[in-house]
C-alpha atoms as a printed R data frame, in Angstrom:
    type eleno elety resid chain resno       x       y       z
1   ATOM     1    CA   UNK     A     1  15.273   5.984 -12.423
2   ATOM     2    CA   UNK     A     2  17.463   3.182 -12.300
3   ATOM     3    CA   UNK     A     3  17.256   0.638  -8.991
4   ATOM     4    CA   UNK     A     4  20.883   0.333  -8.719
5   ATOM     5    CA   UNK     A     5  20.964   1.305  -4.910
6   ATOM     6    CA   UNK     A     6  22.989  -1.508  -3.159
7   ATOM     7    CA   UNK     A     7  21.899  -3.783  -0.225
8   ATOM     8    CA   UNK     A     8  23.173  -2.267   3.093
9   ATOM     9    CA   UNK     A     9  22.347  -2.585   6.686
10  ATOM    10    CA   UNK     A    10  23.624   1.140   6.974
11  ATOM    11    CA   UNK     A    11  20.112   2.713   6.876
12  ATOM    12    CA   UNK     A    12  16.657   2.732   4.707
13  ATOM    13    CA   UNK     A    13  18.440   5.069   1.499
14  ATOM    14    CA   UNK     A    14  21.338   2.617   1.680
15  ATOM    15    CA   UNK     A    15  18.993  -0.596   0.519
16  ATOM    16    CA   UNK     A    16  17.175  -1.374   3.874
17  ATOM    17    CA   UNK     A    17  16.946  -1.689   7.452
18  ATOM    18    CA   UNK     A    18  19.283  -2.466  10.089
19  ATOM    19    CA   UNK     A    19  18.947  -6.482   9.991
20  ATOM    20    CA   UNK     A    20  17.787  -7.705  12.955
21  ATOM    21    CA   UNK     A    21  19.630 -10.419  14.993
22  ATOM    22    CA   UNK     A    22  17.341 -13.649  13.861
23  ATOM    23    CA   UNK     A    23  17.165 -13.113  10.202
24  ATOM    24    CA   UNK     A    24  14.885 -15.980  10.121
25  ATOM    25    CA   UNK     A    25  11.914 -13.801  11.020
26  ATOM    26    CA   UNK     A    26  12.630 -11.877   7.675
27  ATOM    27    CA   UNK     A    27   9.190 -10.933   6.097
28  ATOM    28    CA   UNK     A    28   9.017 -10.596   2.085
29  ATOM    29    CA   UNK     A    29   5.999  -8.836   0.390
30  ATOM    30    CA   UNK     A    30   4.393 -10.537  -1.885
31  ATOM    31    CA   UNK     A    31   5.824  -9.663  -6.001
32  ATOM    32    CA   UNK     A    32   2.605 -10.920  -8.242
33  ATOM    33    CA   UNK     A    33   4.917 -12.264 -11.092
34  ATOM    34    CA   UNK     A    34   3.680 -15.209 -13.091
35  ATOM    35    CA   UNK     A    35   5.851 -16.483 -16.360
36  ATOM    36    CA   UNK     A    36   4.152 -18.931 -17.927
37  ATOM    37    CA   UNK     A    37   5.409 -18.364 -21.850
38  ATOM    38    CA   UNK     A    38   8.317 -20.593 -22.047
39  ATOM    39    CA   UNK     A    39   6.192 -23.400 -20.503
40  ATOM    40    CA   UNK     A    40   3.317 -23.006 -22.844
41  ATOM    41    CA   UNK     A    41   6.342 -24.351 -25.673
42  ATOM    42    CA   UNK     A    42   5.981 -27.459 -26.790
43  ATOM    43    CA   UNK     A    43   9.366 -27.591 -28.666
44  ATOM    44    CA   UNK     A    44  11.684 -26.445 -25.317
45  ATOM    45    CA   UNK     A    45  15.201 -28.069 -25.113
46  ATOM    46    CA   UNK     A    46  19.070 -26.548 -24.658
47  ATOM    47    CA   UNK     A    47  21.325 -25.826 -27.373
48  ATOM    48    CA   UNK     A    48  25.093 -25.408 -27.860
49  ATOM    49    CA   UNK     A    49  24.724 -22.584 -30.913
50  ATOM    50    CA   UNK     A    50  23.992 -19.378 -31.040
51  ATOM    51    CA   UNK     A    51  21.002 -19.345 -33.669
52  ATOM    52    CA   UNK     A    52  19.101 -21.993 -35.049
53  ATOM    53    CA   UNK     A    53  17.461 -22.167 -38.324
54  ATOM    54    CA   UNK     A    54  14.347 -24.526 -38.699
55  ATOM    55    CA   UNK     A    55  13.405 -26.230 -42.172
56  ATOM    56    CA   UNK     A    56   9.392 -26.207 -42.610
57  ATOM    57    CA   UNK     A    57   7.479 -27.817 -44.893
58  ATOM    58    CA   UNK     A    58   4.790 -26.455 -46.392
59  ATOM    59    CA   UNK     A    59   3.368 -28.161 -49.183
60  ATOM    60    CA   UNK     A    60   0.644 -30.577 -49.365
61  ATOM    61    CA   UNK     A    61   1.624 -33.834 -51.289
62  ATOM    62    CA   UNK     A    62  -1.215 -35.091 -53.635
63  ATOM    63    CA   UNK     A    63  -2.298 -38.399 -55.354
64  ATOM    64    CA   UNK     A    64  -4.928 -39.806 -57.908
65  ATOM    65    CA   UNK     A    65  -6.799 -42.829 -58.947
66  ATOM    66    CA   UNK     A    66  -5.043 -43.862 -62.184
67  ATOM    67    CA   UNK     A    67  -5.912 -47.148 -64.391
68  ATOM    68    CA   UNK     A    68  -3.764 -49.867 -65.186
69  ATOM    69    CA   UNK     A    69  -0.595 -48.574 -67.159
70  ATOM    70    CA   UNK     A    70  -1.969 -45.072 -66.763
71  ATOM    71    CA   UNK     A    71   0.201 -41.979 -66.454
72  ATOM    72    CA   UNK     A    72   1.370 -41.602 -62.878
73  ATOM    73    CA   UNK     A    73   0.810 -37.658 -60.946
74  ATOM    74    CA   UNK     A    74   3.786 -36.228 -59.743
75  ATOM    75    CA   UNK     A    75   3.106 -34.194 -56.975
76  ATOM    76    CA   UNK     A    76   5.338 -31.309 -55.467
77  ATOM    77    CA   UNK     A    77   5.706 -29.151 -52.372
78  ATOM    78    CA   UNK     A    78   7.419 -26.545 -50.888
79  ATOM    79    CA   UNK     A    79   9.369 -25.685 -48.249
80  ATOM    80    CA   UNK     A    80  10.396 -22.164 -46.424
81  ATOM    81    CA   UNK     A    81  12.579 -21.128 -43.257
82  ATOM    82    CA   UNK     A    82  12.259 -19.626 -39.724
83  ATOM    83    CA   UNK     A    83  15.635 -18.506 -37.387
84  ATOM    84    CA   UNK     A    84  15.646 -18.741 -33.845
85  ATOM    85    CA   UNK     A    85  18.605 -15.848 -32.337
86  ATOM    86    CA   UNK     A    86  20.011 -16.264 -28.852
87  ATOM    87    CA   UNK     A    87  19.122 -13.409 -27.101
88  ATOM    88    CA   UNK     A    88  20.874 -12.491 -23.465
89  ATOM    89    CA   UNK     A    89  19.221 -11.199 -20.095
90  ATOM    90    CA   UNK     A    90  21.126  -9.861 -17.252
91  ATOM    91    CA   UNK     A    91  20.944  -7.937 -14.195
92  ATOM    92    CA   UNK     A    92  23.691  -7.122 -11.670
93  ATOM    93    CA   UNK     A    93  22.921  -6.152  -7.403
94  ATOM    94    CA   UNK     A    94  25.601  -5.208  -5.068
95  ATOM    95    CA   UNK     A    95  25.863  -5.572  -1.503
96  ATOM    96    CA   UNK     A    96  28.511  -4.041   1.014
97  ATOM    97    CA   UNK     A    97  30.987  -6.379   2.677
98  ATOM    98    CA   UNK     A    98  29.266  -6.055   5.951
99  ATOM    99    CA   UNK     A    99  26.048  -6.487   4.471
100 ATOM   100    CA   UNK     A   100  27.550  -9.854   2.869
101 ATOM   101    CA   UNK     A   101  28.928 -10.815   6.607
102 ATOM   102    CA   UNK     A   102  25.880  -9.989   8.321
103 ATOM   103    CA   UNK     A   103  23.741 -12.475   6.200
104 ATOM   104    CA   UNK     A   104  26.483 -14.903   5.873
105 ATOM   105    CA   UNK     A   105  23.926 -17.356   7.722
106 ATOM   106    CA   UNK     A   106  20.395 -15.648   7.000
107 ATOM   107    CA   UNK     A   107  17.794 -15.772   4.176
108 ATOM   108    CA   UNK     A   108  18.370 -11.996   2.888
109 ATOM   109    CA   UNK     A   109  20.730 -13.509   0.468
110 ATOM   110    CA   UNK     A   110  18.629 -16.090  -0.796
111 ATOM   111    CA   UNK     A   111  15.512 -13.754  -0.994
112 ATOM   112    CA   UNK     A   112  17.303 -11.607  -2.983
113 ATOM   113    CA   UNK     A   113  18.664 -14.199  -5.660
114 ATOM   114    CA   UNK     A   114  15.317 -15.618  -5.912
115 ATOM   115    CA   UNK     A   115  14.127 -11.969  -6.767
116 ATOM   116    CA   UNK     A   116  16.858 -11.516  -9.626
117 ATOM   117    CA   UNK     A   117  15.756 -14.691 -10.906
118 ATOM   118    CA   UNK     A   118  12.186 -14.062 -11.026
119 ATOM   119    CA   UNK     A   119  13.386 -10.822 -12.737
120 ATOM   120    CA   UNK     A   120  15.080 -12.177 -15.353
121 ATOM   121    CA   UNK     A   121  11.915 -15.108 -15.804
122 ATOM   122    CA   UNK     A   122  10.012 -12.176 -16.069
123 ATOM   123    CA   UNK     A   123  11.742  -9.970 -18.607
124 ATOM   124    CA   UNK     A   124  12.285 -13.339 -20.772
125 ATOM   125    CA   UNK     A   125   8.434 -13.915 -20.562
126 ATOM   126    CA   UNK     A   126   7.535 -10.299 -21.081
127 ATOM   127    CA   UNK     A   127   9.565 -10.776 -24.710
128 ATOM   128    CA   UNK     A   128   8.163 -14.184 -25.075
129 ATOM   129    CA   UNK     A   129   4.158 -12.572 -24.753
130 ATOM   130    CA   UNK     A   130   4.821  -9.177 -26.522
131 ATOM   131    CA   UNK     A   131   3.935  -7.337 -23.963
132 ATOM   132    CA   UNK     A   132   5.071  -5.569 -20.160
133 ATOM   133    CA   UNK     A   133   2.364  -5.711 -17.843
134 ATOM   134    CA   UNK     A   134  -0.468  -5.467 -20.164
135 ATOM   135    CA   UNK     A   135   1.886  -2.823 -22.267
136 ATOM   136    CA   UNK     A   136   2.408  -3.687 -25.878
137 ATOM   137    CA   UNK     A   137   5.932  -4.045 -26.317
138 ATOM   138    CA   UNK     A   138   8.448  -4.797 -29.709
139 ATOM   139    CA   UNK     A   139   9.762  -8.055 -27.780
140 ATOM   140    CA   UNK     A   140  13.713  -9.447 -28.854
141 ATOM   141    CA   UNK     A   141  13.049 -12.858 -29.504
142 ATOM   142    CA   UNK     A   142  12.045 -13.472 -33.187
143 ATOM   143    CA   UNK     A   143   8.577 -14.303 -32.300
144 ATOM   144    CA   UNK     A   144   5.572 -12.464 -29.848
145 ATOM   145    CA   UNK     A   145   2.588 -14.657 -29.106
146 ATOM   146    CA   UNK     A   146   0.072 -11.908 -29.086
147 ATOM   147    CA   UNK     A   147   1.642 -11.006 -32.603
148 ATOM   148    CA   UNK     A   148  -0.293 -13.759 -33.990
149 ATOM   149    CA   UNK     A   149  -3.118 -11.971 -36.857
150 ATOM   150    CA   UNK     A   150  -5.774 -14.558 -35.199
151 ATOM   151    CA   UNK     A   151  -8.057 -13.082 -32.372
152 ATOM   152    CA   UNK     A   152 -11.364 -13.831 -30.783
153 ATOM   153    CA   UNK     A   153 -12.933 -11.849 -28.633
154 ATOM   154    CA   UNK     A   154 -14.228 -12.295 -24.950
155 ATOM   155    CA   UNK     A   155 -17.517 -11.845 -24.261
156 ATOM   156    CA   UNK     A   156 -17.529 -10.136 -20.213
157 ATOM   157    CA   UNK     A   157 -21.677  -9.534 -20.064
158 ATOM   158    CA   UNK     A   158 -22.029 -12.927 -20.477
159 ATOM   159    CA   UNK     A   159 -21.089 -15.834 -17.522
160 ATOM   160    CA   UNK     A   160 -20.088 -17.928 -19.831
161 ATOM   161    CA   UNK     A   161 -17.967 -15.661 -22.083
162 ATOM   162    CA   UNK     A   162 -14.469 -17.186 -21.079
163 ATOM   163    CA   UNK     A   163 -15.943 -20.598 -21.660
164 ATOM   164    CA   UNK     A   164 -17.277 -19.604 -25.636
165 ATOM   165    CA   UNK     A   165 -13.935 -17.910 -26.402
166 ATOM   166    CA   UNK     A   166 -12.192 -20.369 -25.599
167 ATOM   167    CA   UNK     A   167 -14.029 -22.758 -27.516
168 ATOM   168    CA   UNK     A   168 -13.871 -20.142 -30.630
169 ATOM   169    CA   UNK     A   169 -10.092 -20.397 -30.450
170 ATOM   170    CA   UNK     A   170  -9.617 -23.751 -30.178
171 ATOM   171    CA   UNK     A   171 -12.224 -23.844 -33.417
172 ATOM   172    CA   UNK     A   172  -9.972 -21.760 -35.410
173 ATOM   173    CA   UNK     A   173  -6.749 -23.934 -34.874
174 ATOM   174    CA   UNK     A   174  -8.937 -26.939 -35.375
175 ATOM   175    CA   UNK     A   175  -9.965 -25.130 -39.076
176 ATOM   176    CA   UNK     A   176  -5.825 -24.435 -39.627
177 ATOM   177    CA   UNK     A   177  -4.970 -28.340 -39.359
178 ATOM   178    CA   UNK     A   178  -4.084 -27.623 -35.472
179 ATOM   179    CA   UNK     A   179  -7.145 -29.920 -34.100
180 ATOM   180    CA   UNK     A   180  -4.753 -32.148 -32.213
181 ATOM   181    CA   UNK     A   181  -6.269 -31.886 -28.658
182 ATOM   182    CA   UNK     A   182  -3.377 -32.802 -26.753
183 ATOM   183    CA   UNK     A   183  -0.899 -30.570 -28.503
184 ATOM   184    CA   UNK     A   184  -3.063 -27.329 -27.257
185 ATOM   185    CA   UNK     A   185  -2.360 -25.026 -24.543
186 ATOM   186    CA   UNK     A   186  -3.640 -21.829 -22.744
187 ATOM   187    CA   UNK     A   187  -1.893 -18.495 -21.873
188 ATOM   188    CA   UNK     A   188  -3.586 -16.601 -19.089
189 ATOM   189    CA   UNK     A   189  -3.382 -13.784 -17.025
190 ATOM   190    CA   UNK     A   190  -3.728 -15.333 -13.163
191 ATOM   191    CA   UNK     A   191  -6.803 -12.890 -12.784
192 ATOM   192    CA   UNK     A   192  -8.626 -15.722 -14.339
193 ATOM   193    CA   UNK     A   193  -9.054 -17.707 -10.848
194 ATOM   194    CA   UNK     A   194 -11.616 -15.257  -9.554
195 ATOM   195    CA   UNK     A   195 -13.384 -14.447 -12.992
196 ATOM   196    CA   UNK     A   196 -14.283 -18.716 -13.109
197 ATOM   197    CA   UNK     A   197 -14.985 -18.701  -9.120
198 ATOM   198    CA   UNK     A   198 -17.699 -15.891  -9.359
199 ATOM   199    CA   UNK     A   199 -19.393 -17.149 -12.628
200 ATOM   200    CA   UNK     A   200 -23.339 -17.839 -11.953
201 ATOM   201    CA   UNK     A   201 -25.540 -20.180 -13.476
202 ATOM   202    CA   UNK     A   202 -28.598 -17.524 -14.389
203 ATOM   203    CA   UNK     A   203 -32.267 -17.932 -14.854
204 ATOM   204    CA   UNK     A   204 -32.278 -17.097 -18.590
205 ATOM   205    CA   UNK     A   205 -28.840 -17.529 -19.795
206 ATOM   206    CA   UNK     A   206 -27.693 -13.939 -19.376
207 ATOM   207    CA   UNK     A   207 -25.873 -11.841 -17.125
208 ATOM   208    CA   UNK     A   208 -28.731  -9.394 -16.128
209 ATOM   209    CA   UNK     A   209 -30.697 -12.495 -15.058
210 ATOM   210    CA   UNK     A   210 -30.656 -13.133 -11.042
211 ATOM   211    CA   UNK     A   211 -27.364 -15.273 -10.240
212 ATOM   212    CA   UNK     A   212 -28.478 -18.410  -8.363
213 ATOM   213    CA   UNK     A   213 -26.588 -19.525  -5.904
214 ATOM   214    CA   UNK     A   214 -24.433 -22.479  -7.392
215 ATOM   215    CA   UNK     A   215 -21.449 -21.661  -9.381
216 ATOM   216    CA   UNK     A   216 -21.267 -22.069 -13.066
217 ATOM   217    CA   UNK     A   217 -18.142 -23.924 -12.871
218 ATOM   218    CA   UNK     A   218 -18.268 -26.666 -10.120
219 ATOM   219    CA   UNK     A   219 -16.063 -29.559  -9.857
220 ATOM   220    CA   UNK     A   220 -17.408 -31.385 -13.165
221 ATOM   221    CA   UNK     A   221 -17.158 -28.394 -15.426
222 ATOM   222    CA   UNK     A   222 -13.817 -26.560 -16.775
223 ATOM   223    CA   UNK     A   223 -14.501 -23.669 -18.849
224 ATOM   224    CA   UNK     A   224 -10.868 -24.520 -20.045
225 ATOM   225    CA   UNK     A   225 -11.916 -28.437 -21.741
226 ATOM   226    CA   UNK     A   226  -9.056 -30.093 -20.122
227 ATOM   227    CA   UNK     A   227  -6.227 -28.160 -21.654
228 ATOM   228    CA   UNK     A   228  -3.440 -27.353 -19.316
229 ATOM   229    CA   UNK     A   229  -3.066 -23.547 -18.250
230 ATOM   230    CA   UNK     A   230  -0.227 -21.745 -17.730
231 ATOM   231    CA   UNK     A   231   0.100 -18.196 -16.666
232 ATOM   232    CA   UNK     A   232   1.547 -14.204 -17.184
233 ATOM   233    CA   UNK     A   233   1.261 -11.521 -15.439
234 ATOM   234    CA   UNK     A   234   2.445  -9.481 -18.861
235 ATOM   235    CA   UNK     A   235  -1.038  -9.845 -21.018
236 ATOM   236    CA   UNK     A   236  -4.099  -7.898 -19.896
237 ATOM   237    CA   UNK     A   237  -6.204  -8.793 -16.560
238 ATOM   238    CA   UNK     A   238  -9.548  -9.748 -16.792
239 ATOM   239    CA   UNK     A   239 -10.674  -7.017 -14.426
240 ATOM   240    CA   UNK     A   240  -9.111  -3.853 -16.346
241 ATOM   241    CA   UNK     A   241 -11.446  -1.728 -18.682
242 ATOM   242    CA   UNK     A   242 -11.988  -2.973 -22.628
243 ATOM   243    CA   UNK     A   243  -9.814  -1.106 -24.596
244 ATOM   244    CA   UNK     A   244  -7.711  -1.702 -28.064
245 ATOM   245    CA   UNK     A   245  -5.065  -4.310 -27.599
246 ATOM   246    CA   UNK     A   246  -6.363  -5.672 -24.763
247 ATOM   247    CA   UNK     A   247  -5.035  -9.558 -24.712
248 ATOM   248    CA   UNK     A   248  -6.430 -11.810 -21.463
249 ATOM   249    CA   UNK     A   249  -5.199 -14.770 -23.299
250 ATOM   250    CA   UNK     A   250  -3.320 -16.834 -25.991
251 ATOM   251    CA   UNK     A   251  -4.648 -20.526 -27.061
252 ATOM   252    CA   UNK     A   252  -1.884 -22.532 -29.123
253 ATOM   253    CA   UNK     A   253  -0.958 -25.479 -30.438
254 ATOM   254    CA   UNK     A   254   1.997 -25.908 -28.555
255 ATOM   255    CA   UNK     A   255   4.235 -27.765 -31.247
256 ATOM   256    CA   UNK     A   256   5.033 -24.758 -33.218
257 ATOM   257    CA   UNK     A   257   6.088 -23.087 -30.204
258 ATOM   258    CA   UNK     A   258  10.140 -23.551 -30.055
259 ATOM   259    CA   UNK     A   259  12.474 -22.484 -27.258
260 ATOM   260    CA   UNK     A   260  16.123 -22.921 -26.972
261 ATOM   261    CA   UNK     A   261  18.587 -22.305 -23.957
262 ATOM   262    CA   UNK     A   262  21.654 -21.997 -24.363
263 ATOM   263    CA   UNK     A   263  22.388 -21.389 -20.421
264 ATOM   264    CA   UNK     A   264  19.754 -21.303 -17.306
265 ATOM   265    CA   UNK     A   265  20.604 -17.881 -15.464
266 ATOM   266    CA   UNK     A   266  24.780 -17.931 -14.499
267 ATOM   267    CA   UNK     A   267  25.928 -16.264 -11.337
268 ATOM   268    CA   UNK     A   268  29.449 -14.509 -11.478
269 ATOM   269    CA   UNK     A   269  30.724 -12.733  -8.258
270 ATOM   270    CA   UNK     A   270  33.820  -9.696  -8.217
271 ATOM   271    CA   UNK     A   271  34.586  -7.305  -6.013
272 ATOM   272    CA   UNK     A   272  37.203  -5.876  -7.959
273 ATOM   273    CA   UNK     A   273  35.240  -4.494 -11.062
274 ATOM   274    CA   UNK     A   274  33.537  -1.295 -12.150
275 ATOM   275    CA   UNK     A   275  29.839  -0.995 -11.644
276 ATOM   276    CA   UNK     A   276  27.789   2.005 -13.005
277 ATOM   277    CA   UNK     A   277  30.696   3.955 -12.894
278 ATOM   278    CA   UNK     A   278  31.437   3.007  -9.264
279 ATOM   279    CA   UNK     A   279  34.571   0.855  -8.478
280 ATOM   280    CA   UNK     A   280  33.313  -2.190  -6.080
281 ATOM   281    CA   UNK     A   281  37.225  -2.663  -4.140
282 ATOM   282    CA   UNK     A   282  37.412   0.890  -3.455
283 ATOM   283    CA   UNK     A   283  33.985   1.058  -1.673
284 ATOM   284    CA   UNK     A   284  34.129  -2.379  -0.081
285 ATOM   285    CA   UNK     A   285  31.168  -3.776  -2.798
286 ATOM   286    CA   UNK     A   286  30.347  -6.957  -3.858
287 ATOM   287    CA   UNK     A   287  29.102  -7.100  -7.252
288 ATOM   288    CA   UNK     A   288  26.923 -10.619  -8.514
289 ATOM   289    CA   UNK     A   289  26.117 -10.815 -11.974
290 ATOM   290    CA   UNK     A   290  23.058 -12.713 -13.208
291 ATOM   291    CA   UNK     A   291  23.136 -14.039 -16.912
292 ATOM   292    CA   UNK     A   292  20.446 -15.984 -19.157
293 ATOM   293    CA   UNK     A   293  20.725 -16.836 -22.548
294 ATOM   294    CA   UNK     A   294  18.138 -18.484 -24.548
295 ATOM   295    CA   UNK     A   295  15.706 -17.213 -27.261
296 ATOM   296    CA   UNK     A   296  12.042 -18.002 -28.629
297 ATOM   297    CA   UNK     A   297  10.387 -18.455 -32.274
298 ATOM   298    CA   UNK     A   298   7.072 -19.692 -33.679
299 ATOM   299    CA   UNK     A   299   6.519 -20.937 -36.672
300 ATOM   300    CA   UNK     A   300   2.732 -20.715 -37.971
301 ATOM   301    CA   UNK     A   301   2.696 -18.355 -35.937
302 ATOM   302    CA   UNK     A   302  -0.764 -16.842 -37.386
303 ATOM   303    CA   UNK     A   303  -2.500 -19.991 -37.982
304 ATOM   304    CA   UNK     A   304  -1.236 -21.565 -34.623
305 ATOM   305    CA   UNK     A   305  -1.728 -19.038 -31.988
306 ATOM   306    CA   UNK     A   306  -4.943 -17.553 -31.591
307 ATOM   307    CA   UNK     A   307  -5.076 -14.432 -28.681
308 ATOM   308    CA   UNK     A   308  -8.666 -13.828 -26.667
309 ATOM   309    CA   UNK     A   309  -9.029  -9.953 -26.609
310 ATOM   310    CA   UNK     A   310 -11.559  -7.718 -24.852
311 ATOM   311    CA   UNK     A   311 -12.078  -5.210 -27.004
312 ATOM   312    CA   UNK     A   312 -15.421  -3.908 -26.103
């Protein structure tokens, strides 16, 4: 059902609550909504055009010993294409005039555009990861990082498990020409702060063994080697059941990720238009319209993105 019910002080079906006098002492639950995608590029700028098309070489040049007057090698190589298309997000709320008067000087208005754009981060980043909320998904952009043909797989019996994957993944873009450490980045889901808190140290090395009492990861040790982390809600939590498709995590060399903006999220108001069907001026509405435009590709994408699975 679509959440097009507009903010009111009229009663709870009409968007909410009578406001109260001090709107200071608004409460907001807590959304768990983490985009991390777009930050894990390493390529991320603005852009003036609508698409962008990327030359990418991918030949190897070669050269030889050769004696004095000897026949010089010519060597060759190759080069292929990848498109990056401007995709648009959007997302319009309404409020009633008195609504609009009555918060003329509180926070509901500003907790409410910091919602929409959270939305709209987390639509783009839901795209971005190829999937919503641990769903698989056929994302817009011309690129999903979980796409990628590369996997390894996580390891949840053992304490350490998070620790060897990791290190597996960053082995395979080291064996694909992608050993440069600080070009490398991590994709998690934020469930990952407790599964590194409760890790044990145990007696012999395995889960079943009795946990001692100092964590595995203390203040000298990173089960992530340094690289920076960033975060989404959209893959798979570490807590949820194994299971087919199941992605806790993306490691990348963050070069070959490229992102282009063409605008940060716009804000256009009317109350004059048609909304849904429903004319704002004739029902005393206020209509604002959020708008992002930007877009996503990788290139390598299955030599330089590797996803961490638990599949059993």
């Amino acid at each position: 059902m679509a959440n097009n019910t507009p903010f009111s002080g009229l009663s709870d079906a009409a968007g909410g609550i009578l406001l109260p006098p001090e709107q200071g002492g608004i409460l907001i639950d807590g959304i768990q909504r983490e985009s991390g995608a777009l930050q894990l590029a390493g390529d991320y700028r603005t852009t003036s055009s609508r698409k962008e098309a990327f030359a990418i070489f991918n030949g190897r040049a070669t050269a030889e010993v050769v004696g004095e007057g000897g026949t010089k090698p010519v060597t060759g190589g190759e080069f292929s294409g990848g498109t990056l298309n401007i995709k648009k997000v959007a997302s319009i709320v309404t409020f009633t005039d008195e609504m609009i008067e009555d918060v003329m000087l509180g926070d509901v208005n500003v907790l409410v555009d910091t919602d929409v754009r959270q939305a709209i981060a987390d639509v783009v980043d839901a795209n971005a990861v190829g999937k919503d909320s641990g769903t698989n998904i056929s994302g817009t952009f011309d690129s999903e990082l979980t796409a990628t043909t590369q996997s390894v797989e996580w390891d949840s019996t053992k304490q350490d498990g998070l620790q060897l994957a990791i290190s597996a993944a960053m082995g395979s873009l080291e064996a694909n020409g992608y050993g440069a450490f600080g070009n490398l980045g991590i994709l998690v889901h934020p469930s990952v702060a407790r599964s590194v808190r409760d890790a044990r140290a145990t007696g012999g090395g395995t889960a079943s063994a009795t946990a001692q009492a100092q964590g595995l990861y203390g203040q000298a040790s990173d089960p992530f080697y340094g690289l920076p982390i960033y975060t989404s809600t959209n893959l798979n939590t570490f807590t949820e059941a194994a299971g087919s498709n199941k992605v806790v995590a993306v490691v990348a060399h963050r070069p070959n990720i490229h992102v282009r903006v063409r605008h940060d999220v716009r804000v256009a108001v009317s109350n004059d238009a048609s909304v849904g069907g429903t004319s704002l001026w004739q029902n005393d509405l206020t209509g604002f319209r959020y708008v992002w435009r930007g877009g996503m590709y990788v290139h390598d994408l299955d030599r330089a993105v590797v996803s961490i699975t638990n599949a059993s």
